[in-house]
């Protein structure tokens, strides 16, 4: 069979990324230019700053991806790009670059959903098989996705307010940890104890809600401060994380049981969390569920995952046209 080599571009948030992927899983190059340092002083991603960085870097990042992969345009079959969801200005930089290149080199264009990318990150290390349930947890997303075939996504649960990573970052901020706070909370949690009794917001269906938990943390600390009662950051981190873990595992295992699924994929930046991984591993073991977690560099935003998903979309013939537009909100 003929090889299908795709150039993929991802600019939905604060990473300018390009990758060359062959046949859906062979990563020939994976260039990621992170803007975290530029957003740190603002305590979060500033959309205008993100767009400007993408514009400055996109050409170089794409060029690097081709050079690293030892590919010329003759070897490239199609150009894939993240269509959404994401920051609109940021998305448009990648989309316009993809359209210009597709037009100039007469290649088909493949618009890819960002969450499909996060799921297909796993396909690079270990080929996806179905049925499976994916728990997508990142700074922008918290979703339970049921998959019975390639590129067939059924979102059975999602956050009604904040994403998990967002909650981590906000809680981190209240205890003066730098952005992005998730990894810091994770680190502190390891030496703290779950003593602050935060709520476990568990929805009746498979949805999530983290804004109440975030507010509970803020209110509790405010009350303790007012009463002059001291607490340590480790315990705040451990108590918050214990609540998050209880909520994520409860909803996930309820869904696995109800749908009788024996494979769980956890992806997105928060999949790096040691506490979440440890509890999920234990629970998967005792429930006879196979646990899949992509390597950490593929869990955070990158273009290789977009190139992997794009392959299946390409062979299904789902291509884009020159009027492709960025969509900040788009269903999976
Ligand atoms: O997937 P990602 O790189 O970007 C989005 O698409 O959102 O995820 C970034 C998010 C941030 O909120 C960051 O704080 C969180 O993932 N994160 C973590 C950990 N590492 C990254 N959250 C909790 N524990 C971690 N170890
Ligand atoms: Zn992402």
PDB file of C-alpha atoms in Angstrom, residues 36-329:
ATOM      1  CA  UNK A  36       4.304  29.662  28.179  1.00  0.00           C
ATOM      2  CA  UNK A  37       7.114  32.030  29.174  1.00  0.00           C
ATOM      3  CA  UNK A  38       5.366  34.957  27.460  1.00  0.00           C
ATOM      4  CA  UNK A  39       2.055  34.295  29.206  1.00  0.00           C
ATOM      5  CA  UNK A  40       3.478  33.569  32.650  1.00  0.00           C
ATOM      6  CA  UNK A  41       3.607  37.178  33.787  1.00  0.00           C
ATOM      7  CA  UNK A  42      -0.096  37.562  32.974  1.00  0.00           C
ATOM      8  CA  UNK A  43      -1.016  34.431  34.937  1.00  0.00           C
ATOM      9  CA  UNK A  44      -2.738  32.845  31.948  1.00  0.00           C
ATOM     10  CA  UNK A  45      -2.909  32.784  28.168  1.00  0.00           C
ATOM     11  CA  UNK A  46      -3.620  36.222  26.674  1.00  0.00           C
ATOM     12  CA  UNK A  47      -5.349  35.638  23.304  1.00  0.00           C
ATOM     13  CA  UNK A  48      -3.826  38.658  21.540  1.00  0.00           C
ATOM     14  CA  UNK A  49      -0.343  37.744  22.705  1.00  0.00           C
ATOM     15  CA  UNK A  50      -0.896  34.151  21.562  1.00  0.00           C
ATOM     16  CA  UNK A  51      -1.992  35.212  18.057  1.00  0.00           C
ATOM     17  CA  UNK A  52       1.009  37.473  17.656  1.00  0.00           C
ATOM     18  CA  UNK A  53       3.418  34.722  18.693  1.00  0.00           C
ATOM     19  CA  UNK A  54       1.816  32.282  16.266  1.00  0.00           C
ATOM     20  CA  UNK A  55       2.208  34.783  13.412  1.00  0.00           C
ATOM     21  CA  UNK A  56       5.854  35.307  14.298  1.00  0.00           C
ATOM     22  CA  UNK A  57       6.684  31.612  14.545  1.00  0.00           C
ATOM     23  CA  UNK A  58       4.428  29.654  12.229  1.00  0.00           C
ATOM     24  CA  UNK A  59       6.542  29.812   9.045  1.00  0.00           C
ATOM     25  CA  UNK A  60       9.706  28.776  10.856  1.00  0.00           C
ATOM     26  CA  UNK A  61       7.986  25.966  12.768  1.00  0.00           C
ATOM     27  CA  UNK A  62       6.525  24.481   9.565  1.00  0.00           C
ATOM     28  CA  UNK A  63       9.852  24.788   7.772  1.00  0.00           C
ATOM     29  CA  UNK A  64      11.585  23.032  10.669  1.00  0.00           C
ATOM     30  CA  UNK A  65       9.051  20.210  10.655  1.00  0.00           C
ATOM     31  CA  UNK A  66       9.697  19.545   6.953  1.00  0.00           C
ATOM     32  CA  UNK A  67      13.473  19.758   7.282  1.00  0.00           C
ATOM     33  CA  UNK A  68      13.600  17.491  10.346  1.00  0.00           C
ATOM     34  CA  UNK A  69      11.464  14.932   8.544  1.00  0.00           C
ATOM     35  CA  UNK A  70      13.706  15.187   5.420  1.00  0.00           C
ATOM     36  CA  UNK A  71      10.584  15.848   3.372  1.00  0.00           C
ATOM     37  CA  UNK A  72       9.950  18.023   0.367  1.00  0.00           C
ATOM     38  CA  UNK A  73       6.505  19.028  -0.853  1.00  0.00           C
ATOM     39  CA  UNK A  74       6.582  16.163  -3.363  1.00  0.00           C
ATOM     40  CA  UNK A  75       6.477  13.718  -0.440  1.00  0.00           C
ATOM     41  CA  UNK A  76       3.540  15.396   1.298  1.00  0.00           C
ATOM     42  CA  UNK A  77       0.093  14.049   0.499  1.00  0.00           C
ATOM     43  CA  UNK A  78      -2.064  16.579   2.362  1.00  0.00           C
ATOM     44  CA  UNK A  79      -2.028  19.442   4.841  1.00  0.00           C
ATOM     45  CA  UNK A  80      -3.934  19.012   8.119  1.00  0.00           C
ATOM     46  CA  UNK A  81      -4.805  21.762  10.558  1.00  0.00           C
ATOM     47  CA  UNK A  82      -6.722  22.192  13.811  1.00  0.00           C
ATOM     48  CA  UNK A  83     -10.094  23.731  12.933  1.00  0.00           C
ATOM     49  CA  UNK A  84     -11.240  24.193  16.555  1.00  0.00           C
ATOM     50  CA  UNK A  85     -12.077  24.471  19.358  1.00  0.00           C
ATOM     51  CA  UNK A  86      -9.615  27.077  20.590  1.00  0.00           C
ATOM     52  CA  UNK A  87      -8.816  30.766  20.586  1.00  0.00           C
ATOM     53  CA  UNK A  88     -10.162  32.135  17.325  1.00  0.00           C
ATOM     54  CA  UNK A  89      -7.245  34.427  16.518  1.00  0.00           C
ATOM     55  CA  UNK A  90      -4.791  31.650  17.312  1.00  0.00           C
ATOM     56  CA  UNK A  91      -6.663  29.076  15.207  1.00  0.00           C
ATOM     57  CA  UNK A  92      -6.789  31.417  12.225  1.00  0.00           C
ATOM     58  CA  UNK A  93      -3.004  31.696  12.043  1.00  0.00           C
ATOM     59  CA  UNK A  94      -2.650  27.923  11.578  1.00  0.00           C
ATOM     60  CA  UNK A  95      -5.637  27.712   9.249  1.00  0.00           C
ATOM     61  CA  UNK A  96      -4.421  30.492   6.989  1.00  0.00           C
ATOM     62  CA  UNK A  97      -0.960  28.962   6.815  1.00  0.00           C
ATOM     63  CA  UNK A  98      -2.464  25.559   5.985  1.00  0.00           C
ATOM     64  CA  UNK A  99      -4.726  27.020   3.300  1.00  0.00           C
ATOM     65  CA  UNK A 100      -1.898  28.981   1.701  1.00  0.00           C
ATOM     66  CA  UNK A 101       0.359  25.908   1.596  1.00  0.00           C
ATOM     67  CA  UNK A 102      -2.372  23.599   0.347  1.00  0.00           C
ATOM     68  CA  UNK A 103      -3.215  26.049  -2.421  1.00  0.00           C
ATOM     69  CA  UNK A 104       0.397  26.770  -3.398  1.00  0.00           C
ATOM     70  CA  UNK A 105       1.339  23.076  -3.547  1.00  0.00           C
ATOM     71  CA  UNK A 106      -2.026  21.725  -4.798  1.00  0.00           C
ATOM     72  CA  UNK A 107      -2.604  19.508  -1.757  1.00  0.00           C
ATOM     73  CA  UNK A 108      -5.874  18.559  -0.081  1.00  0.00           C
ATOM     74  CA  UNK A 109      -6.712  20.269   3.203  1.00  0.00           C
ATOM     75  CA  UNK A 110      -7.817  18.265   6.261  1.00  0.00           C
ATOM     76  CA  UNK A 111      -9.571  20.156   9.089  1.00  0.00           C
ATOM     77  CA  UNK A 112      -9.111  18.319  12.397  1.00  0.00           C
ATOM     78  CA  UNK A 113     -10.970  18.670  15.703  1.00  0.00           C
ATOM     79  CA  UNK A 114      -8.543  19.436  18.545  1.00  0.00           C
ATOM     80  CA  UNK A 115     -10.042  16.784  20.853  1.00  0.00           C
ATOM     81  CA  UNK A 116      -9.785  14.137  18.126  1.00  0.00           C
ATOM     82  CA  UNK A 117      -6.095  15.046  18.125  1.00  0.00           C
ATOM     83  CA  UNK A 118      -5.730  14.573  21.886  1.00  0.00           C
ATOM     84  CA  UNK A 119      -7.320  11.121  21.591  1.00  0.00           C
ATOM     85  CA  UNK A 120      -5.171  10.092  18.619  1.00  0.00           C
ATOM     86  CA  UNK A 121      -1.997  11.063  20.514  1.00  0.00           C
ATOM     87  CA  UNK A 122      -2.203   7.541  21.881  1.00  0.00           C
ATOM     88  CA  UNK A 123      -2.350   6.001  18.404  1.00  0.00           C
ATOM     89  CA  UNK A 124       1.257   7.068  17.854  1.00  0.00           C
ATOM     90  CA  UNK A 125       2.636   4.773  20.598  1.00  0.00           C
ATOM     91  CA  UNK A 126      -0.013   2.104  20.574  1.00  0.00           C
ATOM     92  CA  UNK A 127      -2.683   1.691  17.902  1.00  0.00           C
ATOM     93  CA  UNK A 128      -6.206   2.445  19.088  1.00  0.00           C
ATOM     94  CA  UNK A 129      -8.693  -0.428  19.213  1.00  0.00           C
ATOM     95  CA  UNK A 130     -12.403  -0.214  19.916  1.00  0.00           C
ATOM     96  CA  UNK A 131     -14.670   0.075  21.801  1.00  0.00           C
ATOM     97  CA  UNK A 132     -12.961   2.392  24.264  1.00  0.00           C
ATOM     98  CA  UNK A 133     -13.715   5.317  26.525  1.00  0.00           C
ATOM     99  CA  UNK A 134     -11.515   8.426  26.450  1.00  0.00           C
ATOM    100  CA  UNK A 135     -11.249  10.862  29.342  1.00  0.00           C
ATOM    101  CA  UNK A 136      -9.919  14.082  27.853  1.00  0.00           C
ATOM    102  CA  UNK A 137      -8.573  16.384  30.567  1.00  0.00           C
ATOM    103  CA  UNK A 138      -6.710  19.584  29.740  1.00  0.00           C
ATOM    104  CA  UNK A 139      -6.662  23.302  30.383  1.00  0.00           C
ATOM    105  CA  UNK A 140      -9.602  23.766  28.041  1.00  0.00           C
ATOM    106  CA  UNK A 141     -11.443  20.430  28.102  1.00  0.00           C
ATOM    107  CA  UNK A 142     -12.981  17.820  30.355  1.00  0.00           C
ATOM    108  CA  UNK A 143     -14.822  15.220  28.334  1.00  0.00           C
ATOM    109  CA  UNK A 144     -15.797  11.572  28.408  1.00  0.00           C
ATOM    110  CA  UNK A 145     -15.846  10.292  24.841  1.00  0.00           C
ATOM    111  CA  UNK A 146     -17.110   6.895  23.771  1.00  0.00           C
ATOM    112  CA  UNK A 147     -15.544   5.478  20.605  1.00  0.00           C
ATOM    113  CA  UNK A 148     -16.704   2.399  18.712  1.00  0.00           C
ATOM    114  CA  UNK A 149     -14.622   2.991  15.595  1.00  0.00           C
ATOM    115  CA  UNK A 150     -11.977   5.274  14.126  1.00  0.00           C
ATOM    116  CA  UNK A 151     -13.049   8.928  14.221  1.00  0.00           C
ATOM    117  CA  UNK A 152     -16.486   7.982  15.604  1.00  0.00           C
ATOM    118  CA  UNK A 153     -16.883  10.080  18.735  1.00  0.00           C
ATOM    119  CA  UNK A 154     -19.816  10.139  21.117  1.00  0.00           C
ATOM    120  CA  UNK A 155     -19.423  12.709  23.883  1.00  0.00           C
ATOM    121  CA  UNK A 156     -21.281  11.188  26.841  1.00  0.00           C
ATOM    122  CA  UNK A 157     -20.100  13.633  29.506  1.00  0.00           C
ATOM    123  CA  UNK A 158     -18.463  17.036  29.675  1.00  0.00           C
ATOM    124  CA  UNK A 159     -17.825  19.883  32.045  1.00  0.00           C
ATOM    125  CA  UNK A 160     -20.689  22.262  32.637  1.00  0.00           C
ATOM    126  CA  UNK A 161     -18.319  25.053  33.623  1.00  0.00           C
ATOM    127  CA  UNK A 162     -14.548  24.975  34.216  1.00  0.00           C
ATOM    128  CA  UNK A 163     -12.168  22.439  32.699  1.00  0.00           C
ATOM    129  CA  UNK A 164     -10.077  20.407  35.181  1.00  0.00           C
ATOM    130  CA  UNK A 165      -6.813  22.072  34.160  1.00  0.00           C
ATOM    131  CA  UNK A 166      -8.464  25.472  34.505  1.00  0.00           C
ATOM    132  CA  UNK A 167      -9.559  24.578  38.057  1.00  0.00           C
ATOM    133  CA  UNK A 168      -6.003  23.458  38.848  1.00  0.00           C
ATOM    134  CA  UNK A 169      -4.591  26.713  37.503  1.00  0.00           C
ATOM    135  CA  UNK A 170      -7.088  28.843  39.448  1.00  0.00           C
ATOM    136  CA  UNK A 171      -6.517  27.003  42.726  1.00  0.00           C
ATOM    137  CA  UNK A 172      -2.760  27.289  42.151  1.00  0.00           C
ATOM    138  CA  UNK A 173      -3.152  31.025  41.806  1.00  0.00           C
ATOM    139  CA  UNK A 174      -4.954  31.353  45.148  1.00  0.00           C
ATOM    140  CA  UNK A 175      -1.954  29.785  46.865  1.00  0.00           C
ATOM    141  CA  UNK A 176       0.517  31.892  44.864  1.00  0.00           C
ATOM    142  CA  UNK A 177       1.918  29.228  42.572  1.00  0.00           C
ATOM    143  CA  UNK A 178       3.159  30.262  39.094  1.00  0.00           C
ATOM    144  CA  UNK A 179       1.255  29.619  35.856  1.00  0.00           C
ATOM    145  CA  UNK A 180       0.513  26.966  34.708  1.00  0.00           C
ATOM    146  CA  UNK A 181      -0.226  25.804  38.225  1.00  0.00           C
ATOM    147  CA  UNK A 182      -1.318  22.202  37.609  1.00  0.00           C
ATOM    148  CA  UNK A 183       2.140  20.627  37.895  1.00  0.00           C
ATOM    149  CA  UNK A 184       2.887  22.641  41.066  1.00  0.00           C
ATOM    150  CA  UNK A 185      -0.355  21.579  42.751  1.00  0.00           C
ATOM    151  CA  UNK A 186       0.445  17.996  41.767  1.00  0.00           C
ATOM    152  CA  UNK A 187       3.907  18.238  43.338  1.00  0.00           C
ATOM    153  CA  UNK A 188       2.683  19.831  46.596  1.00  0.00           C
ATOM    154  CA  UNK A 189      -0.212  17.385  46.882  1.00  0.00           C
ATOM    155  CA  UNK A 190       2.250  14.518  47.238  1.00  0.00           C
ATOM    156  CA  UNK A 191       3.393  15.823  50.631  1.00  0.00           C
ATOM    157  CA  UNK A 192       0.052  17.129  51.907  1.00  0.00           C
ATOM    158  CA  UNK A 193      -3.023  15.564  53.431  1.00  0.00           C
ATOM    159  CA  UNK A 194      -6.685  15.623  52.471  1.00  0.00           C
ATOM    160  CA  UNK A 195      -7.862  17.442  55.607  1.00  0.00           C
ATOM    161  CA  UNK A 196      -9.735  20.491  54.312  1.00  0.00           C
ATOM    162  CA  UNK A 197     -12.937  18.656  53.402  1.00  0.00           C
ATOM    163  CA  UNK A 198     -13.692  20.113  49.999  1.00  0.00           C
ATOM    164  CA  UNK A 199     -16.904  18.989  48.254  1.00  0.00           C
ATOM    165  CA  UNK A 200     -17.088  16.178  45.674  1.00  0.00           C
ATOM    166  CA  UNK A 201     -19.415  17.614  43.006  1.00  0.00           C
ATOM    167  CA  UNK A 202     -20.761  14.486  41.301  1.00  0.00           C
ATOM    168  CA  UNK A 203     -23.424  14.944  38.637  1.00  0.00           C
ATOM    169  CA  UNK A 204     -26.208  12.389  38.131  1.00  0.00           C
ATOM    170  CA  UNK A 205     -25.154  11.781  34.531  1.00  0.00           C
ATOM    171  CA  UNK A 206     -21.549  11.657  33.266  1.00  0.00           C
ATOM    172  CA  UNK A 207     -21.012  15.417  33.350  1.00  0.00           C
ATOM    173  CA  UNK A 208     -18.510  17.327  35.441  1.00  0.00           C
ATOM    174  CA  UNK A 209     -18.592  20.632  37.308  1.00  0.00           C
ATOM    175  CA  UNK A 210     -15.490  22.145  38.827  1.00  0.00           C
ATOM    176  CA  UNK A 211     -16.405  25.786  39.402  1.00  0.00           C
ATOM    177  CA  UNK A 212     -18.103  24.990  42.739  1.00  0.00           C
ATOM    178  CA  UNK A 213     -15.033  23.134  43.931  1.00  0.00           C
ATOM    179  CA  UNK A 214     -12.795  26.012  42.891  1.00  0.00           C
ATOM    180  CA  UNK A 215     -15.057  28.474  44.776  1.00  0.00           C
ATOM    181  CA  UNK A 216     -15.105  26.176  47.817  1.00  0.00           C
ATOM    182  CA  UNK A 217     -11.307  26.297  47.926  1.00  0.00           C
ATOM    183  CA  UNK A 218     -11.245  30.080  47.603  1.00  0.00           C
ATOM    184  CA  UNK A 219     -13.955  30.551  50.271  1.00  0.00           C
ATOM    185  CA  UNK A 220     -12.383  28.124  52.684  1.00  0.00           C
ATOM    186  CA  UNK A 221      -9.005  29.810  52.504  1.00  0.00           C
ATOM    187  CA  UNK A 222     -10.659  33.193  52.876  1.00  0.00           C
ATOM    188  CA  UNK A 223     -12.487  32.005  56.018  1.00  0.00           C
ATOM    189  CA  UNK A 224      -9.375  30.485  57.515  1.00  0.00           C
ATOM    190  CA  UNK A 225      -7.446  33.691  56.834  1.00  0.00           C
ATOM    191  CA  UNK A 226     -10.174  35.780  58.469  1.00  0.00           C
ATOM    192  CA  UNK A 227     -10.166  33.615  61.559  1.00  0.00           C
ATOM    193  CA  UNK A 228      -6.399  33.698  61.646  1.00  0.00           C
ATOM    194  CA  UNK A 229      -6.220  29.919  61.323  1.00  0.00           C
ATOM    195  CA  UNK A 230      -3.113  28.781  59.504  1.00  0.00           C
ATOM    196  CA  UNK A 231      -2.963  26.081  56.844  1.00  0.00           C
ATOM    197  CA  UNK A 232      -0.248  24.852  54.567  1.00  0.00           C
ATOM    198  CA  UNK A 233      -0.255  24.866  50.782  1.00  0.00           C
ATOM    199  CA  UNK A 234       0.513  21.149  50.669  1.00  0.00           C
ATOM    200  CA  UNK A 235      -2.767  20.341  52.418  1.00  0.00           C
ATOM    201  CA  UNK A 236      -4.716  22.703  50.154  1.00  0.00           C
ATOM    202  CA  UNK A 237      -3.194  20.998  47.110  1.00  0.00           C
ATOM    203  CA  UNK A 238      -3.757  17.490  48.503  1.00  0.00           C
ATOM    204  CA  UNK A 239      -7.363  18.219  49.533  1.00  0.00           C
ATOM    205  CA  UNK A 240      -8.231  19.806  46.188  1.00  0.00           C
ATOM    206  CA  UNK A 241      -6.556  17.013  44.245  1.00  0.00           C
ATOM    207  CA  UNK A 242      -8.282  14.324  46.331  1.00  0.00           C
ATOM    208  CA  UNK A 243     -11.625  15.855  45.411  1.00  0.00           C
ATOM    209  CA  UNK A 244     -10.736  16.067  41.704  1.00  0.00           C
ATOM    210  CA  UNK A 245      -9.572  12.440  41.694  1.00  0.00           C
ATOM    211  CA  UNK A 246     -12.756  11.232  43.404  1.00  0.00           C
ATOM    212  CA  UNK A 247     -14.923  13.091  40.907  1.00  0.00           C
ATOM    213  CA  UNK A 248     -12.970  11.990  37.808  1.00  0.00           C
ATOM    214  CA  UNK A 249     -12.804   8.325  38.842  1.00  0.00           C
ATOM    215  CA  UNK A 250     -16.445   8.167  39.946  1.00  0.00           C
ATOM    216  CA  UNK A 251     -17.776   9.529  36.649  1.00  0.00           C
ATOM    217  CA  UNK A 252     -15.335   7.567  34.509  1.00  0.00           C
ATOM    218  CA  UNK A 253     -15.949   4.218  36.160  1.00  0.00           C
ATOM    219  CA  UNK A 254     -19.705   4.780  36.181  1.00  0.00           C
ATOM    220  CA  UNK A 255     -19.510   5.222  32.398  1.00  0.00           C
ATOM    221  CA  UNK A 256     -17.169   2.229  31.883  1.00  0.00           C
ATOM    222  CA  UNK A 257     -19.567   0.035  33.820  1.00  0.00           C
ATOM    223  CA  UNK A 258     -22.785   1.326  32.225  1.00  0.00           C
ATOM    224  CA  UNK A 259     -21.411   0.969  28.693  1.00  0.00           C
ATOM    225  CA  UNK A 260     -19.491  -2.202  29.514  1.00  0.00           C
ATOM    226  CA  UNK A 261     -16.183  -0.868  28.154  1.00  0.00           C
ATOM    227  CA  UNK A 262     -12.849  -2.480  29.036  1.00  0.00           C
ATOM    228  CA  UNK A 263     -10.418   0.143  27.722  1.00  0.00           C
ATOM    229  CA  UNK A 264      -9.814   3.588  29.167  1.00  0.00           C
ATOM    230  CA  UNK A 265      -7.690   6.247  27.490  1.00  0.00           C
ATOM    231  CA  UNK A 266      -6.673   9.307  29.519  1.00  0.00           C
ATOM    232  CA  UNK A 267      -5.264  12.202  27.494  1.00  0.00           C
ATOM    233  CA  UNK A 268      -4.696  15.969  27.555  1.00  0.00           C
ATOM    234  CA  UNK A 269      -2.245  17.954  29.685  1.00  0.00           C
ATOM    235  CA  UNK A 270      -3.793  16.970  33.031  1.00  0.00           C
ATOM    236  CA  UNK A 271      -3.112  13.293  32.215  1.00  0.00           C
ATOM    237  CA  UNK A 272       0.401  14.137  33.460  1.00  0.00           C
ATOM    238  CA  UNK A 273      -0.986  14.365  37.010  1.00  0.00           C
ATOM    239  CA  UNK A 274       0.646  11.735  39.226  1.00  0.00           C
ATOM    240  CA  UNK A 275      -2.219  11.510  41.693  1.00  0.00           C
ATOM    241  CA  UNK A 276      -4.804  11.009  38.948  1.00  0.00           C
ATOM    242  CA  UNK A 277      -2.648   8.413  37.164  1.00  0.00           C
ATOM    243  CA  UNK A 278      -1.979   6.435  40.340  1.00  0.00           C
ATOM    244  CA  UNK A 279      -5.659   6.159  41.335  1.00  0.00           C
ATOM    245  CA  UNK A 280      -6.753   5.396  37.760  1.00  0.00           C
ATOM    246  CA  UNK A 281      -4.109   2.648  37.542  1.00  0.00           C
ATOM    247  CA  UNK A 282      -5.299   1.013  40.752  1.00  0.00           C
ATOM    248  CA  UNK A 283      -8.945   1.218  39.766  1.00  0.00           C
ATOM    249  CA  UNK A 284      -8.318  -0.072  36.242  1.00  0.00           C
ATOM    250  CA  UNK A 285      -6.405  -3.025  37.698  1.00  0.00           C
ATOM    251  CA  UNK A 286      -9.156  -4.000  40.067  1.00  0.00           C
ATOM    252  CA  UNK A 287     -11.874  -3.552  37.423  1.00  0.00           C
ATOM    253  CA  UNK A 288      -9.993  -5.423  34.713  1.00  0.00           C
ATOM    254  CA  UNK A 289      -9.865  -2.332  32.488  1.00  0.00           C
ATOM    255  CA  UNK A 290      -6.909  -1.678  30.195  1.00  0.00           C
ATOM    256  CA  UNK A 291      -5.470   1.802  30.820  1.00  0.00           C
ATOM    257  CA  UNK A 292      -3.865   3.819  28.025  1.00  0.00           C
ATOM    258  CA  UNK A 293      -2.010   7.091  28.583  1.00  0.00           C
ATOM    259  CA  UNK A 294       0.014   8.680  25.758  1.00  0.00           C
ATOM    260  CA  UNK A 295       3.620   9.750  26.482  1.00  0.00           C
ATOM    261  CA  UNK A 296       3.635  13.114  28.248  1.00  0.00           C
ATOM    262  CA  UNK A 297       5.074  15.110  25.347  1.00  0.00           C
ATOM    263  CA  UNK A 298       2.113  13.928  23.269  1.00  0.00           C
ATOM    264  CA  UNK A 299      -0.427  14.657  26.056  1.00  0.00           C
ATOM    265  CA  UNK A 300       0.165  18.405  25.880  1.00  0.00           C
ATOM    266  CA  UNK A 301      -0.705  20.295  22.693  1.00  0.00           C
ATOM    267  CA  UNK A 302       1.300  19.224  19.642  1.00  0.00           C
ATOM    268  CA  UNK A 303       0.769  18.723  15.907  1.00  0.00           C
ATOM    269  CA  UNK A 304       1.721  15.029  15.698  1.00  0.00           C
ATOM    270  CA  UNK A 305      -1.601  14.138  17.327  1.00  0.00           C
ATOM    271  CA  UNK A 306      -3.381  16.255  14.684  1.00  0.00           C
ATOM    272  CA  UNK A 307      -1.480  14.417  11.941  1.00  0.00           C
ATOM    273  CA  UNK A 308      -2.485  11.056  13.428  1.00  0.00           C
ATOM    274  CA  UNK A 309      -6.200  11.898  13.515  1.00  0.00           C
ATOM    275  CA  UNK A 310      -5.949  13.534  10.071  1.00  0.00           C
ATOM    276  CA  UNK A 311      -4.897  10.235   8.501  1.00  0.00           C
ATOM    277  CA  UNK A 312      -8.201   8.552   9.364  1.00  0.00           C
ATOM    278  CA  UNK A 313     -10.135  11.587   8.277  1.00  0.00           C
ATOM    279  CA  UNK A 314      -8.255  11.626   4.979  1.00  0.00           C
ATOM    280  CA  UNK A 315      -8.944   7.996   4.161  1.00  0.00           C
ATOM    281  CA  UNK A 316     -12.613   8.603   5.025  1.00  0.00           C
ATOM    282  CA  UNK A 317     -12.564  11.442   2.477  1.00  0.00           C
ATOM    283  CA  UNK A 318     -13.515  14.183   4.927  1.00  0.00           C
ATOM    284  CA  UNK A 319     -11.598  17.079   3.436  1.00  0.00           C
ATOM    285  CA  UNK A 320     -11.828  20.838   3.838  1.00  0.00           C
ATOM    286  CA  UNK A 321     -12.179  23.588   1.268  1.00  0.00           C
ATOM    287  CA  UNK A 322     -10.555  26.971   0.789  1.00  0.00           C
ATOM    288  CA  UNK A 323     -13.330  28.646   2.757  1.00  0.00           C
ATOM    289  CA  UNK A 324     -12.323  26.751   5.905  1.00  0.00           C
ATOM    290  CA  UNK A 325     -12.721  29.026   8.906  1.00  0.00           C
ATOM    291  CA  UNK A 326     -11.611  28.765  12.528  1.00  0.00           C
ATOM    292  CA  UNK A 327     -14.316  27.692  14.952  1.00  0.00           C
ATOM    293  CA  UNK A 328     -13.756  28.495  18.611  1.00  0.00           C
ATOM    294  CA  UNK A 329     -16.630  26.187  19.567  1.00  0.00           C
TER     295      UNK A 329
END
